[in-house]
PDB file of C-alpha atoms in Angstrom:
ATOM      1  CA  MET A 112     112.214 -21.694 100.520  1.00  0.00           C
ATOM      2  CA  ALA A 113     108.860 -21.828 102.192  1.00  0.00           C
ATOM      3  CA  ALA A 114     109.838 -19.760 105.449  1.00  0.00           C
ATOM      4  CA  GLY A 115     111.529 -17.109 103.195  1.00  0.00           C
ATOM      5  CA  SER A 116     108.390 -16.489 101.003  1.00  0.00           C
ATOM      6  CA  ALA A 117     106.371 -16.507 104.186  1.00  0.00           C
ATOM      7  CA  GLY A 118     108.529 -13.849 105.616  1.00  0.00           C
ATOM      8  CA  THR A 119     108.370 -11.843 102.469  1.00  0.00           C
ATOM      9  CA  ARG A 120     104.651 -12.009 102.390  1.00  0.00           C
ATOM     10  CA  MET A 121     104.525 -10.998 106.073  1.00  0.00           C
ATOM     11  CA  ARG A 122     106.495  -7.790 105.168  1.00  0.00           C
ATOM     12  CA  ASN A 123     104.484  -6.842 102.264  1.00  0.00           C
ATOM     13  CA  VAL A 124     101.359  -7.262 104.468  1.00  0.00           C
ATOM     14  CA  HIS A 125     102.781  -5.246 107.315  1.00  0.00           C
ATOM     15  CA  ARG A 126     103.747  -2.429 104.767  1.00  0.00           C
ATOM     16  CA  VAL A 127     100.117  -2.588 103.255  1.00  0.00           C
ATOM     17  CA  VAL A 128      98.626  -2.133 106.633  1.00  0.00           C
ATOM     18  CA  GLU A 129     101.068   0.797 107.649  1.00  0.00           C
ATOM     19  CA  GLY A 130      99.813   2.448 104.319  1.00  0.00           C
ATOM     20  CA  GLU A 131      96.361   2.266 105.219  1.00  0.00           C
ATOM     21  CA  VAL A 132      96.665   3.348 108.719  1.00  0.00           C
ATOM     22  CA  GLU A 133      98.720   6.447 107.595  1.00  0.00           C
ATOM     23  CA  GLU A 134      95.890   7.126 105.015  1.00  0.00           C
ATOM     24  CA  VAL A 135      93.240   6.957 107.788  1.00  0.00           C
ATOM     25  CA  ALA A 136      95.179   9.207 109.900  1.00  0.00           C
ATOM     26  CA  LEU A 137      95.689  11.836 107.147  1.00  0.00           C
ATOM     27  CA  ARG A 138      91.666  11.578 106.099  1.00  0.00           C
ATOM     28  CA  ARG A 139      90.946  11.959 109.806  1.00  0.00           C
ATOM     29  CA  GLY A 140      93.065  15.055 110.128  1.00  0.00           C
ATOM     30  CA  ALA A 141      91.758  16.639 106.998  1.00  0.00           C
ATOM     31  CA  ILE A 142      88.014  15.978 108.569  1.00  0.00           C
ATOM     32  CA  ALA A 143      89.195  17.409 111.776  1.00  0.00           C
ATOM     33  CA  LEU A 144      90.528  20.675 109.992  1.00  0.00           C
ATOM     34  CA  ALA A 145      87.342  21.085 108.130  1.00  0.00           C
ATOM     35  CA  GLY A 146      85.147  20.638 111.319  1.00  0.00           C
ATOM     36  CA  ILE A 147      87.386  23.228 112.963  1.00  0.00           C
ATOM     37  CA  ALA A 148      87.120  25.676 109.715  1.00  0.00           C
ATOM     38  CA  ALA A 149      83.350  25.068 109.657  1.00  0.00           C
ATOM     39  CA  HIS A 150      83.035  25.740 113.572  1.00  0.00           C
ATOM     40  CA  PHE A 151      84.993  29.153 112.982  1.00  0.00           C
ATOM     41  CA  LEU A 152      83.038  30.123 110.009  1.00  0.00           C
ATOM     42  CA  ALA A 153      79.786  29.278 111.613  1.00  0.00           C
ATOM     43  CA  HIS A 154      80.727  31.584 114.705  1.00  0.00           C
ATOM     44  CA  GLY A 155      82.242  34.205 112.529  1.00  0.00           C
ATOM     45  CA  THR A 156      85.645  34.259 114.355  1.00  0.00           C
ATOM     46  CA  VAL A 157      87.544  34.165 111.282  1.00  0.00           C
ATOM     47  CA  SER A 158      87.893  37.581 109.447  1.00  0.00           C
ATOM     48  CA  VAL A 159      88.321  37.069 105.564  1.00  0.00           C
TER      49      VAL A 159
END
């Protein structure tokens, strides 16, 4: 019983960690895209 609950707890922790890693990756990607867009706009390379 104790081993089973410990295993479930570990799986839940793992799922939470994966979710956080995914969120950080998405946030980094968004920041990178914003940085690239700002770079192009600053240099006037993008024609609107």
